[in-house]
Short mmCIF file of C-alpha atoms in Angstrom, two decimals:
data_model
loop_
_atom_site.label_atom_id
_atom_site.label_comp_id
_atom_site.label_asym_id
_atom_site.label_seq_id
_atom_site.Cartn_x
_atom_site.Cartn_y
_atom_site.Cartn_z
CA MET A 1 -5.32 -12.83 -5.44
CA ALA A 2 -5.11 -10.15 -8.10
CA THR A 3 -8.10 -9.34 -10.27
CA SER A 4 -8.35 -7.63 -13.66
CA THR A 5 -9.99 -4.56 -12.10
CA PRO A 6 -7.60 -1.59 -12.37
CA LEU A 7 -6.95 0.11 -9.06
CA LEU A 8 -4.34 2.64 -10.17
CA LYS A 9 -3.52 3.81 -13.69
CA THR A 10 -1.12 6.50 -14.86
CA ASP A 11 -1.34 7.80 -18.41
CA GLY A 12 1.70 9.63 -19.79
CA VAL A 13 2.68 11.00 -16.39
CA GLY A 14 5.70 13.26 -16.17
CA ILE A 15 7.15 16.20 -14.28
CA GLU A 16 9.64 18.96 -15.02
CA PHE A 17 11.82 20.86 -12.56
CA GLY A 18 13.14 24.11 -14.00
CA GLY A 19 12.76 22.87 -17.56
CA LEU A 20 14.48 19.55 -16.81
CA LYS A 21 12.28 16.47 -17.28
CA ALA A 22 12.62 14.23 -14.23
CA LEU A 23 9.95 11.79 -15.46
CA SER A 24 8.25 11.51 -18.83
CA GLY A 25 5.49 9.39 -20.33
CA ILE A 26 5.05 7.00 -17.42
CA ASN A 27 2.28 4.46 -18.02
CA ILE A 28 1.74 2.11 -15.09
CA GLU A 29 -1.31 0.03 -14.23
CA LEU A 30 -1.91 -1.82 -10.95
CA ASN A 31 -4.67 -4.34 -10.44
CA MET A 32 -6.33 -5.00 -7.10
CA GLY A 33 -4.37 -7.39 -4.92
CA GLU A 34 -1.14 -7.26 -6.91
CA LEU A 35 2.36 -6.95 -5.50
CA VAL A 36 4.40 -5.04 -8.09
CA GLY A 37 8.01 -3.87 -8.07
CA LEU A 38 9.45 -0.58 -9.33
CA ILE A 39 13.21 -0.77 -9.83
CA GLY A 40 15.97 1.20 -11.52
CA PRO A 41 19.43 2.68 -10.92
CA ASN A 42 19.94 5.53 -8.45
CA GLY A 43 18.45 8.74 -9.83
CA ALA A 44 16.07 6.93 -12.20
CA GLY A 45 13.02 8.75 -10.76
CA LYS A 46 11.46 6.08 -8.57
CA THR A 47 10.87 8.19 -5.44
CA THR A 48 9.80 11.13 -7.63
CA PHE A 49 7.10 8.87 -9.04
CA PHE A 50 5.92 8.01 -5.51
CA ASN A 51 5.83 11.74 -4.74
CA LEU A 52 3.55 12.24 -7.75
CA LEU A 53 1.21 9.45 -6.67
CA THR A 54 0.90 10.89 -3.16
CA GLY A 55 0.45 14.55 -4.09
CA VAL A 56 3.83 15.81 -2.89
CA TYR A 57 4.40 16.90 -6.49
CA GLU A 58 1.80 17.63 -9.16
CA PRO A 59 2.41 16.17 -12.63
CA THR A 60 3.23 18.64 -15.38
CA GLU A 61 1.92 16.11 -17.90
CA GLY A 62 -0.40 13.12 -17.89
CA THR A 63 -3.02 11.86 -15.45
CA ILE A 64 -3.12 9.71 -12.32
CA MET A 65 -6.33 7.73 -11.76
CA LEU A 66 -7.31 5.79 -8.63
CA GLU A 67 -10.41 3.69 -9.29
CA ASN A 68 -11.24 5.95 -12.26
CA GLU A 69 -10.97 9.10 -10.13
CA LYS A 70 -8.40 11.70 -11.13
CA LEU A 71 -5.87 12.53 -8.41
CA ASN A 72 -3.98 15.34 -10.17
CA GLY A 73 -3.86 18.46 -8.02
CA LEU A 74 -5.16 16.87 -4.81
CA PRO A 75 -3.16 17.57 -1.63
CA PRO A 76 -1.49 14.63 0.13
CA TYR A 77 -4.04 14.37 2.96
CA LYS A 78 -6.91 13.98 0.48
CA ILE A 79 -5.01 11.33 -1.46
CA THR A 80 -4.42 9.47 1.82
CA ARG A 81 -8.15 9.55 2.54
CA LYS A 82 -8.86 8.18 -0.92
CA GLY A 83 -6.72 5.16 -0.20
CA ILE A 84 -2.98 5.62 -0.86
CA SER A 85 -0.43 5.34 1.97
CA ARG A 86 3.35 5.19 1.82
CA THR A 87 6.56 4.63 3.70
CA PHE A 88 9.80 6.51 3.00
CA GLN A 89 13.32 5.57 1.99
CA ASN A 90 14.55 7.41 5.09
CA ILE A 91 12.35 6.47 8.04
CA ARG A 92 10.06 9.35 9.01
CA LEU A 93 8.62 8.47 12.37
CA PHE A 94 7.75 10.97 15.08
CA GLY A 95 10.80 10.12 17.13
CA GLU A 96 9.79 11.85 20.35
CA LEU A 97 6.32 10.28 20.35
CA SER A 98 5.63 6.83 21.70
CA VAL A 99 5.23 3.83 19.40
CA LEU A 100 1.53 3.83 20.23
CA ASP A 101 1.10 7.52 19.45
CA ASN A 102 2.79 7.11 16.08
CA VAL A 103 0.06 4.69 15.04
CA LYS A 104 -2.70 6.77 16.64
CA VAL A 105 -1.65 9.74 14.50
CA ALA A 106 -2.59 7.78 11.38
CA TYR A 107 -5.97 6.82 12.84
CA HIS A 108 -6.75 10.44 13.62
CA SER A 109 -6.88 11.19 9.88
CA LEU A 110 -9.94 8.91 9.81
CA ALA A 111 -11.44 9.93 13.16
CA ARG A 112 -15.22 10.25 13.28
CA HIS A 113 -15.43 12.69 16.20
CA SER A 114 -15.26 16.37 15.30
CA ILE A 115 -12.69 19.03 16.18
CA LEU A 116 -15.33 20.82 18.26
CA SER A 117 -15.94 17.73 20.36
CA SER A 118 -12.21 17.65 21.11
CA ILE A 119 -12.03 21.36 21.92
CA PHE A 120 -14.98 21.18 24.32
CA ARG A 121 -14.03 17.72 25.64
CA LEU A 122 -17.42 16.25 24.80
CA PRO A 123 -18.23 12.56 25.46
CA SER A 124 -17.83 11.79 21.75
CA HIS A 125 -14.21 12.96 22.00
CA PHE A 126 -13.37 10.51 24.77
CA SER A 127 -15.20 7.59 23.17
CA GLY A 128 -13.48 8.35 19.86
CA GLU A 129 -10.05 8.52 21.48
CA LYS A 130 -10.65 5.23 23.26
CA GLU A 131 -11.66 3.54 20.00
CA ILE A 132 -8.55 4.88 18.25
CA GLU A 133 -6.25 3.65 21.01
CA GLU A 134 -7.82 0.18 21.00
CA LYS A 135 -7.41 -0.10 17.23
CA ALA A 136 -3.82 1.14 17.40
CA ILE A 137 -2.94 -1.47 20.03
CA GLU A 138 -4.44 -4.20 17.86
CA PHE A 139 -2.22 -3.05 15.01
CA LEU A 140 0.85 -3.13 17.23
CA LYS A 141 0.00 -6.72 18.22
CA ILE A 142 -0.14 -7.71 14.55
CA PHE A 143 3.35 -6.27 14.05
CA LYS A 144 4.67 -7.68 17.36
CA LEU A 145 5.31 -4.21 18.77
CA GLU A 146 2.83 -4.11 21.62
CA HIS A 147 5.57 -4.78 24.20
CA VAL A 148 7.29 -1.49 23.23
CA MET A 149 4.16 0.61 22.73
CA HIS A 150 5.18 3.16 25.37
CA GLU A 151 8.79 3.49 24.18
CA LYS A 152 9.81 6.52 22.15
CA ALA A 153 9.93 5.62 18.47
CA LYS A 154 13.51 6.90 18.14
CA ASN A 155 14.71 4.36 20.70
CA LEU A 156 13.59 1.30 18.73
CA PRO A 157 16.09 -0.86 16.86
CA TYR A 158 16.19 -0.19 13.12
CA GLY A 159 14.16 -3.25 12.10
CA GLN A 160 11.39 -2.39 14.56
CA GLN A 161 11.31 1.20 13.31
CA ARG A 162 10.69 -0.14 9.80
CA ARG A 163 7.85 -2.33 11.07
CA LEU A 164 6.36 0.62 12.94
CA GLU A 165 6.47 2.81 9.82
CA ILE A 166 4.61 0.14 7.85
CA ALA A 167 2.09 -0.28 10.68
CA ARG A 168 1.45 3.47 10.71
CA ALA A 169 0.93 3.50 6.95
CA LEU A 170 -1.56 0.63 7.21
CA ALA A 171 -3.47 2.33 10.02
CA ALA A 172 -4.82 4.79 7.43
CA HIS A 173 -6.62 1.81 5.81
CA PRO A 174 -5.14 2.18 2.33
CA LYS A 175 -6.17 0.35 -0.82
CA LEU A 176 -2.68 0.91 -2.23
CA LEU A 177 0.48 0.77 -0.11
CA LEU A 178 3.68 2.31 -1.50
CA LEU A 179 6.87 0.97 0.07
CA ASP A 180 10.00 3.00 -0.67
CA GLU A 181 13.09 0.82 -0.14
CA PRO A 182 11.82 -0.92 3.02
CA ALA A 183 14.87 -3.21 3.16
CA ALA A 184 17.40 -0.35 3.11
CA GLY A 185 19.95 -0.87 5.89
CA MET A 186 18.74 -4.35 6.78
CA ASN A 187 20.88 -7.47 7.12
CA PRO A 188 19.91 -10.69 5.25
CA GLN A 189 17.91 -12.09 8.17
CA GLU A 190 15.96 -8.84 8.59
CA THR A 191 15.34 -8.72 4.84
CA GLN A 192 13.89 -12.25 4.90
CA GLU A 193 11.65 -11.30 7.83
CA LEU A 194 10.55 -8.23 5.87
CA MET A 195 9.66 -10.38 2.85
CA ASN A 196 7.51 -12.55 5.08
CA LEU A 197 5.88 -9.47 6.63
CA ILE A 198 5.04 -7.92 3.25
CA ALA A 199 3.46 -11.17 2.06
CA PHE A 200 1.52 -11.44 5.33
CA ILE A 201 0.10 -7.90 5.30
CA ARG A 202 -0.85 -8.18 1.65
CA GLU A 203 -3.00 -11.22 2.40
CA LYS A 204 -4.38 -10.01 5.72
CA PHE A 205 -5.35 -6.53 4.55
CA HIS A 206 -6.18 -7.41 0.92
CA LEU A 207 -3.78 -4.74 -0.29
CA THR A 208 -2.26 -3.73 -3.56
CA ILE A 209 1.43 -2.99 -3.01
CA LEU A 210 3.92 -1.08 -5.16
CA LEU A 211 7.46 -1.64 -3.97
CA ILE A 212 10.66 0.31 -4.69
CA GLU A 213 13.68 -1.75 -3.75
CA HIS A 214 17.36 -2.19 -4.65
CA ASP A 215 17.61 -5.63 -3.05
CA MET A 216 16.97 -7.80 -6.10
CA SER A 217 16.53 -11.00 -4.08
CA LEU A 218 13.58 -9.35 -2.32
CA VAL A 219 12.05 -7.94 -5.52
CA MET A 220 12.45 -11.15 -7.51
CA GLY A 221 11.25 -13.22 -4.57
CA ILE A 222 7.88 -11.57 -3.92
CA CYS A 223 6.82 -9.40 -6.89
CA GLU A 224 4.50 -10.70 -9.58
CA ARG A 225 5.37 -7.99 -12.09
CA ILE A 226 8.15 -5.43 -12.25
CA TYR A 227 8.47 -2.03 -13.91
CA VAL A 228 11.94 -0.65 -14.62
CA LEU A 229 12.80 3.06 -14.73
CA ASP A 230 15.97 4.60 -16.13
CA HIS A 231 16.66 8.31 -16.63
CA GLY A 232 13.01 9.16 -15.96
CA GLN A 233 11.51 6.74 -18.48
CA LEU A 234 10.12 3.22 -18.36
CA ILE A 235 12.45 0.87 -20.20
CA ALA A 236 10.91 -2.50 -19.33
CA HIS A 237 7.93 -4.25 -17.77
CA GLY A 238 7.30 -7.92 -17.15
CA THR A 239 7.58 -10.89 -14.83
CA PRO A 240 10.67 -11.27 -12.63
CA GLU A 241 12.08 -13.82 -15.07
CA GLU A 242 11.53 -11.52 -18.04
CA ILE A 243 13.12 -8.58 -16.25
CA ARG A 244 16.10 -10.64 -15.10
CA ASN A 245 16.94 -11.50 -18.72
CA ASN A 246 16.04 -8.18 -20.36
CA PRO A 247 19.07 -6.68 -22.19
CA LYS A 248 17.89 -3.09 -21.59
CA VAL A 249 17.66 -3.72 -17.85
CA ILE A 250 21.10 -5.35 -17.75
CA GLU A 251 22.55 -2.41 -19.67
CA ALA A 252 20.91 0.14 -17.31
CA TYR A 253 22.37 -1.55 -14.24
CA LEU A 254 25.79 -2.43 -15.65
CA GLY A 255 26.23 0.75 -17.67
CA GLU A 256 27.27 -1.10 -20.79
CA GLU A 257 25.61 -2.37 -23.93
CA VAL A 258 24.67 -6.02 -23.82
CA SER A 259 25.28 -7.93 -27.05
#
């Protein structure tokens, strides 16, 4: 269940590219344990916002706070270590690596054995590698992928590739999981299975989740609150019912003024 303790807070966040404002004045607050949606028409700035949260871009205005710690200017790997993981609109697995190795890669960012122990093949290297592999296999069991652990990631069906990408993101032990259009390309049955999976992982891993999605049945079905972006600015925020009936949101999606 969500609490009133803020996990993530953005204050007036924005970014310019060549003098053009892609995002401006974005104020978003996420509480621990919440499942929140971020929606808007194509080009509204949703993925750009995710790139700001994860250090791919640095804001040109405003601040990003995770548990009262400023993230502005930190590189992506440090932000991952502090507790933010993401998936991508276009799946970005290591296609030539096995399913198992894709998950192990995420665990290596948290590995306790040193680089020197790996270079010199010390006992701590082998014990650390064994621990990582055992944990990765446990993750694959949770996501029902253990039977394909030695397959190349690129050979998996689309739905399984999506599950693997989420599993890899969770292997970094995030506090906040960012899902960028996880239902893209899925049929209705796969979308329903994804909804169930998101609800399951939220409860099992006690996660806060921010979800970008164009499938409104998914967003309205699982999100507690929804933020709406249009042309780089927030135009609405509320419960699914409030967003569904908001004239500004209807206008943004239909491209016409609602009387």
